[in-house]
Coordinates of C-alpha atoms in Angstrom, one line a residue:
X1 CA 2.4 12.9 38.2
X2 CA 5.6 10.9 37.8
X3 CA 6.8 8.9 34.8
X4 CA 5.9 5.5 36.2
X5 CA 2.2 6.6 36.7
X6 CA 2.0 8.0 33.2
X7 CA 3.3 4.7 31.8
X8 CA 0.9 2.8 34.0
X9 CA -2.0 4.7 32.5
X10 CA -0.9 4.3 29.0
X11 CA -0.5 0.5 29.4
X12 CA -4.0 0.4 30.8
X13 CA -5.3 2.0 27.6
X14 CA -3.5 -0.6 25.4
X15 CA -0.8 -3.2 25.8
X16 CA 2.0 -2.8 23.2
X17 CA 4.1 -5.7 21.8
X18 CA 7.3 -3.6 22.3
X19 CA 8.1 -1.9 25.6
X20 CA 8.7 1.9 25.8
X21 CA 9.9 4.5 28.3
X22 CA 8.4 7.8 29.4
X23 CA 10.6 10.7 30.5
X24 CA 9.5 14.2 31.6
X25 CA 12.3 16.4 30.5
X26 CA 11.8 19.2 33.1
X27 CA 12.1 21.6 30.2
X28 CA 10.0 24.1 28.3
X29 CA 9.8 24.1 24.5
X30 CA 8.3 26.6 22.1
X31 CA 8.0 24.0 19.3
X32 CA 6.4 20.9 20.8
X33 CA 5.0 19.6 24.0
X34 CA 6.6 16.2 23.5
X35 CA 8.2 13.9 21.0
X36 CA 8.8 10.2 20.3
X37 CA 11.9 8.4 19.2
X38 CA 10.9 5.4 17.0
X39 CA 14.4 3.8 17.1
X40 CA 14.6 3.5 20.8
X41 CA 10.8 3.6 21.6
X42 CA 11.2 6.6 24.0
X43 CA 8.5 9.1 24.9
X44 CA 9.7 12.5 26.0
X45 CA 7.3 15.1 27.5
X46 CA 8.3 18.8 28.0
X47 CA 6.3 19.0 31.2
X48 CA 7.1 22.7 31.9
X49 CA 4.8 23.5 28.9
X50 CA 1.9 21.9 30.7
X51 CA 0.0 23.3 33.6
X52 CA -2.2 20.3 34.6
X53 CA -2.1 16.5 34.8
X54 CA -4.9 16.6 32.3
X55 CA -2.7 18.3 29.7
X56 CA 0.1 16.0 30.6
X57 CA -2.0 12.9 29.9
X58 CA -3.2 14.4 26.6
X59 CA 0.4 14.8 25.4
X60 CA 1.4 11.4 26.7
X61 CA -1.4 9.7 24.8
X62 CA -0.4 11.6 21.6
X63 CA 3.2 10.3 21.9
X64 CA 2.0 6.9 22.9
X65 CA -0.1 6.8 19.7
X66 CA 3.1 7.3 17.8
X67 CA 4.6 4.3 19.6
X68 CA 1.6 2.0 18.8
X69 CA 1.4 3.2 15.2
X70 CA 5.2 2.7 14.8
X71 CA 4.9 -0.9 16.0
X72 CA 2.0 -1.6 13.7
X73 CA 3.4 0.1 10.6
X74 CA 7.0 -0.9 10.7
X75 CA 6.0 -4.6 10.2
X76 CA 5.3 -3.7 6.6
X77 CA 7.1 -0.4 6.2
X78 CA 10.5 0.0 8.0
X79 CA 10.7 3.7 7.1
X80 CA 7.6 4.5 9.1
X81 CA 8.4 7.1 11.7
X82 CA 11.7 8.0 10.0
X83 CA 11.2 8.8 6.4
X84 CA 7.5 9.2 5.9
X85 CA 4.5 11.2 7.2
X86 CA 3.3 10.0 10.6
X87 CA 0.4 12.4 11.4
X88 CA -1.9 10.6 9.0
X89 CA -5.6 10.2 9.1
X90 CA -5.1 6.7 10.6
X91 CA -2.9 8.2 13.4
X92 CA -5.5 10.9 14.3
X93 CA -8.2 8.2 14.3
X94 CA -6.2 6.0 16.7
X95 CA -5.4 9.0 18.9
X96 CA -9.1 9.9 19.1
X97 CA -10.0 6.3 20.1
X98 CA -7.4 6.3 22.9
X99 CA -8.7 9.7 24.2
X100 CA -12.2 8.3 24.3
X101 CA -10.9 5.3 26.2
X102 CA -8.9 7.5 28.6
X103 CA -12.1 9.5 29.3
X104 CA -14.1 6.4 29.9
X105 CA -11.5 5.2 32.4
X106 CA -11.3 8.5 34.2
X107 CA -7.7 9.4 33.2
X108 CA -8.5 12.3 31.1
X109 CA -11.3 14.9 30.6
X110 CA -11.6 17.6 28.0
X111 CA -13.4 19.7 30.6
X112 CA -15.1 22.2 28.3
X113 CA -18.5 21.9 30.1
X114 CA -17.1 23.1 33.4
X115 CA -16.3 26.5 31.9
X116 CA -19.6 28.3 31.8
X117 CA -18.5 30.9 29.2
X118 CA -17.0 28.2 26.9
X119 CA -20.1 26.1 27.4
X120 CA -22.4 28.9 26.3
X121 CA -20.1 29.8 23.4
X122 CA -20.1 26.2 22.3
X123 CA -23.8 26.1 22.2
X124 CA -23.9 29.3 20.2
X125 CA -21.3 27.9 17.7
X126 CA -23.3 24.7 17.3
X127 CA -26.7 26.2 16.9
X128 CA -26.0 29.5 15.1
X129 CA -23.0 28.6 13.0
X130 CA -22.6 24.8 12.4
X131 CA -26.3 24.0 12.1
X132 CA -27.3 27.2 10.3
X133 CA -24.4 26.9 7.9
X134 CA -25.3 23.3 7.3
X135 CA -28.9 24.2 6.5
X136 CA -27.7 27.1 4.2
X137 CA -25.4 24.8 2.3
X138 CA -28.2 22.2 2.0
X139 CA -30.4 24.8 0.3
X140 CA -27.4 25.9 -1.8
X141 CA -27.1 22.4 -3.1
X142 CA -30.7 22.3 -4.1
X143 CA -30.3 25.7 -5.9
X144 CA -27.4 24.3 -7.8
X145 CA -29.3 21.3 -8.8
X146 CA -32.1 23.5 -10.2
X147 CA -29.5 25.7 -12.0
X148 CA -28.2 22.5 -13.7
X149 CA -31.7 21.6 -14.8
X150 CA -32.3 25.1 -16.2
X151 CA -28.9 25.1 -18.0
X152 CA -29.8 21.8 -19.6
X153 CA -33.2 23.0 -20.7
X154 CA -31.6 26.2 -22.3
X155 CA -28.8 24.2 -23.9
X156 CA -26.2 26.1 -21.7
X157 CA -23.1 24.3 -20.7
X158 CA -23.5 24.0 -16.9
X159 CA -19.7 23.6 -16.5
X160 CA -19.1 27.0 -18.1
X161 CA -21.8 28.5 -15.9
X162 CA -20.2 27.2 -12.8
X163 CA -16.7 28.2 -13.9
X164 CA -17.3 31.7 -15.2
X165 CA -20.6 32.9 -13.8
X166 CA -20.7 31.5 -10.3
X167 CA -16.9 31.2 -10.2
X168 CA -17.2 28.0 -8.1
X169 CA -14.5 25.3 -8.1
X170 CA -16.0 22.2 -9.7
X171 CA -15.1 20.0 -6.8
X172 CA -16.8 22.3 -4.4
X173 CA -19.9 22.6 -6.6
X174 CA -20.2 18.8 -6.7
X175 CA -19.9 18.4 -2.9
X176 CA -22.5 21.1 -2.3
X177 CA -24.9 19.6 -4.8
X178 CA -24.5 16.2 -3.2
X179 CA -25.6 17.4 0.3
X180 CA -28.6 19.0 -1.3
X181 CA -29.6 15.7 -2.9
X182 CA -29.8 13.5 0.3
X183 CA -31.1 13.8 3.8
X184 CA -28.3 14.8 6.1
X185 CA -28.5 16.3 9.6
X186 CA -27.2 19.9 9.3
X187 CA -26.2 20.0 13.0
X188 CA -23.0 18.0 12.2
X189 CA -21.8 21.0 10.1
X190 CA -21.0 21.4 6.4
X191 CA -17.7 19.6 6.3
X192 CA -19.1 16.5 8.1
X193 CA -22.2 16.6 5.9
X194 CA -19.9 16.2 2.9
X195 CA -18.5 13.0 4.4
X196 CA -22.0 11.6 5.0
X197 CA -23.3 12.6 1.6
X198 CA -20.4 10.8 -0.1
X199 CA -21.9 7.5 1.1
X200 CA -24.2 6.0 -1.6
X201 CA -26.4 3.6 0.4
X202 CA -29.0 5.3 2.7
X203 CA -28.6 2.9 5.7
X204 CA -24.8 3.2 5.5
X205 CA -25.1 6.9 5.3
X206 CA -27.3 7.0 8.4
X207 CA -24.8 4.9 10.3
X208 CA -22.0 7.3 9.4
X209 CA -24.1 10.2 10.4
X210 CA -24.8 8.6 13.8
X211 CA -21.1 8.4 14.5
X212 CA -21.0 12.2 14.4
X213 CA -24.3 12.8 16.2
X214 CA -24.2 10.2 18.9
X215 CA -20.7 8.7 18.8
X216 CA -18.9 12.0 19.1
X217 CA -16.2 10.8 16.7
X218 CA -13.7 13.1 15.1
X219 CA -13.8 13.5 11.3
X220 CA -10.5 11.6 11.0
X221 CA -12.0 8.7 13.0
X222 CA -15.1 8.5 10.9
X223 CA -13.1 8.7 7.6
X224 CA -10.8 6.0 8.8
X225 CA -13.7 3.8 9.8
X226 CA -15.2 4.2 6.4
X227 CA -11.9 3.5 4.7
X228 CA -11.4 0.3 6.6
X229 CA -15.0 -0.8 6.0
X230 CA -14.5 -0.2 2.2
X231 CA -11.3 -2.1 2.2
X232 CA -12.9 -5.0 4.0
X233 CA -15.9 -5.0 1.6
X234 CA -13.4 -5.2 -1.4
X235 CA -11.6 -8.0 0.3
X236 CA -8.4 -6.0 0.0
X237 CA -5.3 -8.0 0.9
X238 CA -2.5 -6.1 2.7
X239 CA 0.1 -7.8 0.6
X240 CA -1.6 -6.9 -2.7
X241 CA -1.9 -3.3 -1.4
X242 CA 1.9 -3.2 -0.7
X243 CA 2.7 -4.7 -4.1
X244 CA 0.7 -2.0 -5.8
X245 CA 2.4 0.7 -3.8
X246 CA 5.8 -0.9 -4.7
X247 CA 4.9 -0.7 -8.4
X248 CA 3.8 2.9 -8.1
X249 CA 7.0 3.9 -6.3
X250 CA 9.2 2.1 -8.8
X251 CA 7.4 3.9 -11.6
X252 CA 7.9 7.3 -9.9
X253 CA 11.6 6.6 -9.2
X254 CA 12.1 5.7 -12.9
X255 CA 10.4 8.9 -14.0
X256 CA 12.4 11.0 -11.5
X257 CA 15.7 9.3 -12.6
X258 CA 14.9 10.0 -16.2
X259 CA 14.1 13.7 -15.4
X260 CA 17.4 14.0 -13.3
X261 CA 19.4 12.7 -16.3
X262 CA 17.8 15.3 -18.5
X263 CA 18.5 18.1 -16.1
X264 CA 22.1 17.0 -15.7
X265 CA 22.6 16.8 -19.4
X266 CA 21.0 20.3 -19.8
X267 CA 23.3 21.8 -17.2
X268 CA 26.4 20.2 -18.7
X269 CA 25.6 21.7 -22.1
X270 CA 25.2 25.3 -20.7

């Protein structure tokens, strides 16, 4: 597959407001399969790392996601892609959406179902590990809730019981107890059950669960969807959000400057 065809496929997934180039380096790299230059909007793919066109398209979509996110984010944050984290939850959600679209259009296929051993192993993992672990953690949550009741009846501090008897981190205890308190499909696995259980309203909780069960969405995609829905519900203005971040950054800079002055003074007196 040549560079022109790769670019043609990427453009069919989404049209960007800024043009870009695709270059297969003809090289092999032990570090990365590809990279993106935000200053010049260039996508580079180390095609000798990749054995099939399917792998090539996967890498190309990954780097194209960087291009699309850079265009979007640099409107409000010029440092995006240069001096800040780029593999964010929002990035992985966008990447997942583009992969789904590429599959729908026939440009890419994950292909796990065509490997009989992997297909059987996947079924084993889902049924005997994800689902069973989800069921076990659901029961665990109910046991913890009962332990809390018994501690209260006996005038025992539940926090101390959790800390020093069960030796559970409090955050983990709360998450486990939450999934025991609501109806969640254990087939989606414990980690995804925690995401669903964190939603307060039953109908919204069921909608999130369906994204995992039927939508085949990645955890990052579902979390990002929830984040955007919450922001929309709060009527969150992007300008206000940036102003708040600016205030936080200014406060952090002031604190670090003060700390730097103290360290410099301490060093000078030694």
